[in-house]
Tab-separated table of C-alpha atoms in Angstrom:
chain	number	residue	atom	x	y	z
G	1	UNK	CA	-10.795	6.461	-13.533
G	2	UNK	CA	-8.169	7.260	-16.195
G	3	UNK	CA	-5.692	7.850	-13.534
G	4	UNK	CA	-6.378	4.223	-11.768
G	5	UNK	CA	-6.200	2.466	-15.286
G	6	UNK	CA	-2.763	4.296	-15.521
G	7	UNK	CA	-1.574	3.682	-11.970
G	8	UNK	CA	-2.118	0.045	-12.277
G	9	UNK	CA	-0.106	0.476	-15.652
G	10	UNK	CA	2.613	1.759	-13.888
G	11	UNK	CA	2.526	-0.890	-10.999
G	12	UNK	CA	3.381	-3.148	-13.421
G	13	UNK	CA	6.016	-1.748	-15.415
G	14	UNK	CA	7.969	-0.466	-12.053
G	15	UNK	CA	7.497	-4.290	-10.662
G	16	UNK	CA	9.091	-6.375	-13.707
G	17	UNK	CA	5.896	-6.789	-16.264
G	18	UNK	CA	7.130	-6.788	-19.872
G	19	UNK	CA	5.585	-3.620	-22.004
G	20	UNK	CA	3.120	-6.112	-23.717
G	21	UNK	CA	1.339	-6.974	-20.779
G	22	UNK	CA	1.212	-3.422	-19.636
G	23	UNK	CA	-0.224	-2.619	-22.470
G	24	UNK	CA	-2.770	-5.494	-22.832
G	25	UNK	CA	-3.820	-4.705	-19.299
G	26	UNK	CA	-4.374	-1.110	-19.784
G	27	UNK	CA	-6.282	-1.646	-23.021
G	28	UNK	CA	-8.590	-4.083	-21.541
G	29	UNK	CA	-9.150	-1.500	-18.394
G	30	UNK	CA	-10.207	1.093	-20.792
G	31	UNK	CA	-12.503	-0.786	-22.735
G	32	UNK	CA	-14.216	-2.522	-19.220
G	33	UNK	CA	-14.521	0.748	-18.691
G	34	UNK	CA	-16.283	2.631	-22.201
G	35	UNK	CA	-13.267	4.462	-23.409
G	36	UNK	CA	-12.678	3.695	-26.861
G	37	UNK	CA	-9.762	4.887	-29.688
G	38	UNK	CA	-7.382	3.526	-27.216
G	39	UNK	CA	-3.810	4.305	-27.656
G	40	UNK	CA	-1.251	3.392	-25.226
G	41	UNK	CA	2.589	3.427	-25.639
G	42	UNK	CA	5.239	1.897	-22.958
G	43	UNK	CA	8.801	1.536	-22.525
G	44	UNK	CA	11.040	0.698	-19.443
G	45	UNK	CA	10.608	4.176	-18.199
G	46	UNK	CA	7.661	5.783	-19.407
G	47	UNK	CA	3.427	5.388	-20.141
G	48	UNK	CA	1.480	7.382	-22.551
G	49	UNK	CA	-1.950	6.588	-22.704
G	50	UNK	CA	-4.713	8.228	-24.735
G	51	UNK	CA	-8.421	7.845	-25.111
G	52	UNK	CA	-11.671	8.713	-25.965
G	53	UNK	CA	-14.666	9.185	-24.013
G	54	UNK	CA	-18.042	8.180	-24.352
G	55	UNK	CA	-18.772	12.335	-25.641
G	56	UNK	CA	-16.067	12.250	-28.047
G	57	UNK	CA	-13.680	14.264	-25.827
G	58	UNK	CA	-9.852	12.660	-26.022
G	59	UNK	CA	-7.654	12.410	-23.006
G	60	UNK	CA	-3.881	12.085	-22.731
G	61	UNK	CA	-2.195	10.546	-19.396
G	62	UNK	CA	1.697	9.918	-18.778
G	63	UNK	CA	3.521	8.692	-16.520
G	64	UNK	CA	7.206	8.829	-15.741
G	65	UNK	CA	8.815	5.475	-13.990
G	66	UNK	CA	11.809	6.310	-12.817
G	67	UNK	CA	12.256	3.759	-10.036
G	68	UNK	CA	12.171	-0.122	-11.494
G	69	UNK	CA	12.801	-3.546	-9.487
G	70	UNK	CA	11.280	-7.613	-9.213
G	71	UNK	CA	8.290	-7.863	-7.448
G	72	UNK	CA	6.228	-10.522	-9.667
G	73	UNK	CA	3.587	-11.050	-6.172
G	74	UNK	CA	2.355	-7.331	-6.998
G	75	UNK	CA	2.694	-8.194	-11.017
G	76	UNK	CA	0.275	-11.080	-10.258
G	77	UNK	CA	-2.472	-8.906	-7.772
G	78	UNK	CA	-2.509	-6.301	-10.283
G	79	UNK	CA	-3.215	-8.613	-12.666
G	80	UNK	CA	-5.781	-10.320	-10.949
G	81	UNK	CA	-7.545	-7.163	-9.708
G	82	UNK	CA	-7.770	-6.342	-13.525
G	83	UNK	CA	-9.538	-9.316	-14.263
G	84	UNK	CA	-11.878	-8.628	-11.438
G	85	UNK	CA	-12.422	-4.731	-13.213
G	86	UNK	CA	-13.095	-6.001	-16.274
G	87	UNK	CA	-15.582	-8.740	-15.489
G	88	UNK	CA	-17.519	-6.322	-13.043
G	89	UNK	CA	-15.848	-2.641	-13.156
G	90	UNK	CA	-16.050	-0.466	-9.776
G	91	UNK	CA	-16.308	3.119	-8.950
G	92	UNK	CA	-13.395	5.509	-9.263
G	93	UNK	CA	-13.163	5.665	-5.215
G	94	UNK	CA	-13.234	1.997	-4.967
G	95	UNK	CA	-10.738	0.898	-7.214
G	96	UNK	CA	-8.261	3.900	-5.949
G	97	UNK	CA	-8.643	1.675	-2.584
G	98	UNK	CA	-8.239	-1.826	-4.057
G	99	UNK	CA	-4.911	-0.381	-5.666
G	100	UNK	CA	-3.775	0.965	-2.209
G	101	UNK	CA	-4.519	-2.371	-0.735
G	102	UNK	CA	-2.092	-4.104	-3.454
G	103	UNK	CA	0.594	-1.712	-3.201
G	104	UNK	CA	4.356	-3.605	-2.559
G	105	UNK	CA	5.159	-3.844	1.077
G	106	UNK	CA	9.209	-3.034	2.296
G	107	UNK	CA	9.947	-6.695	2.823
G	108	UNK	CA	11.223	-6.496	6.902
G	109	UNK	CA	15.181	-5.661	7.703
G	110	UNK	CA	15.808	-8.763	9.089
G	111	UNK	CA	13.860	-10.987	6.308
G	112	UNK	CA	15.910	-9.054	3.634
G	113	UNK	CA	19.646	-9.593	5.339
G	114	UNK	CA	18.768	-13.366	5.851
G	115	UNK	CA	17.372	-13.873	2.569
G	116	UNK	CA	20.444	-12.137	0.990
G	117	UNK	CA	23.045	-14.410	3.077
G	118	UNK	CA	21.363	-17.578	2.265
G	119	UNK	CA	21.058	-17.022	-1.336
G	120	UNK	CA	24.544	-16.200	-1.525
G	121	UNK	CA	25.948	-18.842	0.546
G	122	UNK	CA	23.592	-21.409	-1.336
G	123	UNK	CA	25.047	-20.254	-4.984
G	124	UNK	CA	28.538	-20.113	-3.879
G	125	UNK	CA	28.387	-23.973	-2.718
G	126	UNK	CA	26.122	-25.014	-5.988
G	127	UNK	CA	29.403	-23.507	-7.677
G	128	UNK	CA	31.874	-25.328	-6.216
G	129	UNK	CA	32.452	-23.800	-2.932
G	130	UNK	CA	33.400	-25.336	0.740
G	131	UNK	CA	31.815	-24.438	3.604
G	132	UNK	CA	33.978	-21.715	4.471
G	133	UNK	CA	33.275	-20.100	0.668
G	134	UNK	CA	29.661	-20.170	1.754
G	135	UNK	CA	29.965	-18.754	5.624
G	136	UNK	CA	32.121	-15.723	4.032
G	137	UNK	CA	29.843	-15.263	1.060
G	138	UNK	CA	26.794	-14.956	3.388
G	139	UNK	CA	29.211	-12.155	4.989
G	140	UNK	CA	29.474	-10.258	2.021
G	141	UNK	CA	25.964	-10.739	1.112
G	142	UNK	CA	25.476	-8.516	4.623
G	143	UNK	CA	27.100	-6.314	3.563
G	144	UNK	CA	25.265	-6.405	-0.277
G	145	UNK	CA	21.854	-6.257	1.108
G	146	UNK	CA	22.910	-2.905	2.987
G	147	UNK	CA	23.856	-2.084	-0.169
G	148	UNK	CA	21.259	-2.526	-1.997
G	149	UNK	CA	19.158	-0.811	0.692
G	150	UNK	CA	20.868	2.345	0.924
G	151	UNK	CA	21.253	2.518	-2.826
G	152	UNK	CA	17.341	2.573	-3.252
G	153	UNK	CA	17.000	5.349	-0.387
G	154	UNK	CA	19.715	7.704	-2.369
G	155	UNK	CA	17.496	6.914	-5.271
G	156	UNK	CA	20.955	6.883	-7.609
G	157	UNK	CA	20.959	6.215	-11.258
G	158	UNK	CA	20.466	1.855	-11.451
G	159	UNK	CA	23.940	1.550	-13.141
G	160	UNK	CA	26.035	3.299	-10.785
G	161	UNK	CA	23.713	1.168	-8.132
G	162	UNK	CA	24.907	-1.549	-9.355
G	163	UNK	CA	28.398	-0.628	-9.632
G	164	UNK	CA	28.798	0.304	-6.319
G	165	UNK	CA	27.193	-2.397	-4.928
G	166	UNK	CA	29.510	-4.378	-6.481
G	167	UNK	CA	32.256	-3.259	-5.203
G	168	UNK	CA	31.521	-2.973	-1.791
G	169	UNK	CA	30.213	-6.732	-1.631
G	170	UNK	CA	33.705	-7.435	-3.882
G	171	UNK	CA	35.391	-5.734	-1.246
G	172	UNK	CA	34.077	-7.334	1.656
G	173	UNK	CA	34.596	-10.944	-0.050
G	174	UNK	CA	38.083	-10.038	-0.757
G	175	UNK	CA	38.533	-8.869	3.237
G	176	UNK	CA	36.888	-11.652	4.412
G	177	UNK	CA	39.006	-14.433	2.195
G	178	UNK	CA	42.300	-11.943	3.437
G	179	UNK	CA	41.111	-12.846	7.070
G	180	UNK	CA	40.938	-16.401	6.202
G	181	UNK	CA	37.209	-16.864	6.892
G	182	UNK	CA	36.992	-17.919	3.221
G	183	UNK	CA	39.298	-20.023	0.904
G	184	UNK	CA	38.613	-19.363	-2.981
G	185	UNK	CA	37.519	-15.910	-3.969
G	186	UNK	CA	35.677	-16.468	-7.364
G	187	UNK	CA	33.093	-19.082	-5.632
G	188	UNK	CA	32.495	-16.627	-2.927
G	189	UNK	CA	32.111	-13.540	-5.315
G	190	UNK	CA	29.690	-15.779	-7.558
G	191	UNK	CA	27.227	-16.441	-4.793
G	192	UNK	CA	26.673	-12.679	-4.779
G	193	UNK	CA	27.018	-11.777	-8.015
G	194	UNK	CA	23.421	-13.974	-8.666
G	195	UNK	CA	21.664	-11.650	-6.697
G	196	UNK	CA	22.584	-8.763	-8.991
G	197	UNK	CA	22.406	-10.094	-12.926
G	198	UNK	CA	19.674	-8.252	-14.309
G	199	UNK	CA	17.858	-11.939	-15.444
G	200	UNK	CA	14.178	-10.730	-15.306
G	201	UNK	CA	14.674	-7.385	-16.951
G	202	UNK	CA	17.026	-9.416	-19.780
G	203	UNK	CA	14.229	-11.822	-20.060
G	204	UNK	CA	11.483	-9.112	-20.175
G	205	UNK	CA	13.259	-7.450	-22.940
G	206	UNK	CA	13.942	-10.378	-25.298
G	207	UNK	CA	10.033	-11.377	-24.993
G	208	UNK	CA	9.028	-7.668	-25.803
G	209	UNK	CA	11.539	-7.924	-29.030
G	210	UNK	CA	9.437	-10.923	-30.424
G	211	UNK	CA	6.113	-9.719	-29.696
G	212	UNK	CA	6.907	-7.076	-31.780
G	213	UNK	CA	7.565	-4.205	-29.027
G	214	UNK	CA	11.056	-3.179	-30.373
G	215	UNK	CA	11.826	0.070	-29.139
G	216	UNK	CA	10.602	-1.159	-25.450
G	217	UNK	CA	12.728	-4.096	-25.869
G	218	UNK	CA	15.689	-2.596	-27.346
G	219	UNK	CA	15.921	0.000	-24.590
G	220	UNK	CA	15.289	-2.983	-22.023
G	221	UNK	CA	17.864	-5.484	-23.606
G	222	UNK	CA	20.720	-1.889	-23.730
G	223	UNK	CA	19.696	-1.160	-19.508
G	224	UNK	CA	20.141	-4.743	-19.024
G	225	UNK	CA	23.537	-4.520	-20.300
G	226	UNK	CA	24.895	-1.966	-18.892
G	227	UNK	CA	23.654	-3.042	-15.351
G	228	UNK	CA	25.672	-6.786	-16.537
G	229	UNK	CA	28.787	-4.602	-17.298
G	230	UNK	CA	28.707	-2.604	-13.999
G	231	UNK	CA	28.094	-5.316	-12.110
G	232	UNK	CA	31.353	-7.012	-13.694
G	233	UNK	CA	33.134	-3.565	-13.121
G	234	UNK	CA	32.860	-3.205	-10.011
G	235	UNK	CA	33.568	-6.650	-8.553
G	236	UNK	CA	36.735	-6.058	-10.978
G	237	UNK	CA	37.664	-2.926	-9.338
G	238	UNK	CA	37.204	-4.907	-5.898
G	239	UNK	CA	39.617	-7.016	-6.793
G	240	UNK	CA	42.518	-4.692	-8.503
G	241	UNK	CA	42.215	-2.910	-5.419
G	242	UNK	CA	41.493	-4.670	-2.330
G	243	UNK	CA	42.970	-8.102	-3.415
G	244	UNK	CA	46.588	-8.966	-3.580
């Protein structure tokens, strides 16, 4: 049971969930559940979680998150399947099943390109940017969401992620504006550049900070940052080399 209070733990802080819910959630598992002593620590990329049982014996569970994106759909059915535990808790076997059934689904291919070239061509015309601007920034938001894909099946380090995608989308903007397809390169680069700011984990970080989580939000707020300063890098090394 341990090991489905900590999964659901994990679900959370590998979908976007600031450290204090994590921990409120886990807490309120536990005690649903007659552990008591409870002692639970979380940051971006790691849960420790120790309690004791009902015949004094203490128990120590971690977990290591290594891989961490948005997904606030499964953020809300954990949370909700939580609430459920706690008001009537469930058997090991079933809640192990209830988890499975809540688990984030791979969005489909062709979902993920379209959403991807709409966004993009939608920010780069809120911005300022003709029609053209928005039919090439589409294009190079292609090209980012194949990015972004085959970044998350190398399973690379986030920054370097987000440096290279980057510069491939910067590089495809600037080839696309070369080929005339597009007329002003900053609108077209800021429609894609939206899809990449780190907002939620910024956000996250900052709320973490004032409820008192410091180390969690401190190590959020610095990954946050350096994910903003790739992201600026590598559109900038687009342009000093692709764009003339």
């Amino acid at each position: 049971m341990l090991a489905c209070i900590l999964r659901m733990g994990e679900l959370l802080l590998s979908n976007g969930a600031e450290a204090m819910r994590v921990e409120d959630t886990v807490t309120r598992l536990c005690r649903a559940y007659g552990f008591s002593d409870i002692h639970i620590f979380s940051i971006p990329s790691s849960i420790v979680l120790t309690v004791k049982t009902e015949t004094g014996r203490f128990l120590t569970m971690t977990r290591r998150v290594r891989q961490r994106g948005t997904d606030l759909g499964c953020v809300a059915r954990v949370n909700a399947l939580s609430r459920r535990l706690c008001k009537t808790p469930l058997p090991a076997e079933q809640v192990s099943a209830a988890i499975a059934a809540i688990l984030p689904r791979p969005m489909p291919l062709f979902l993920h390109i379209a959403l991807y070239a709409l966004v993009s061509a939608v920010f780069s015309t809120f911005f300022g940017g003709t029609a053209w601007d928005a039919v090439a920034a589409a294009g190079s938001g292609v090209l980012l969401s194949f990015a972004v894909l085959g970044m998350q099946k190398l399973r690379l380090n986030e920054v370097f992620s987000a440096f290279a995608c980057s510069m491939l989308t910067g590089a495809g903007a600037a080839a696309l504006t070369a080929c005339g397809v597009g007329e002003h390169l900053d609108q077209i680069l800021i429609g894609n550049i939206m899809l990449l700011i780190p907002g939620l984990a910024f956000t996250a970080s900052l709320r973490d900070m004032i409820s008192g989580d410091t180390i969690s939000g401190l190590l959020g707020l610095c990954e946050a940052v350096l994910k903003a300063l790739a992201i600026a890098a590598g559109f900038g090394a687009a342009l000093l080399l692709f764009w003339r």
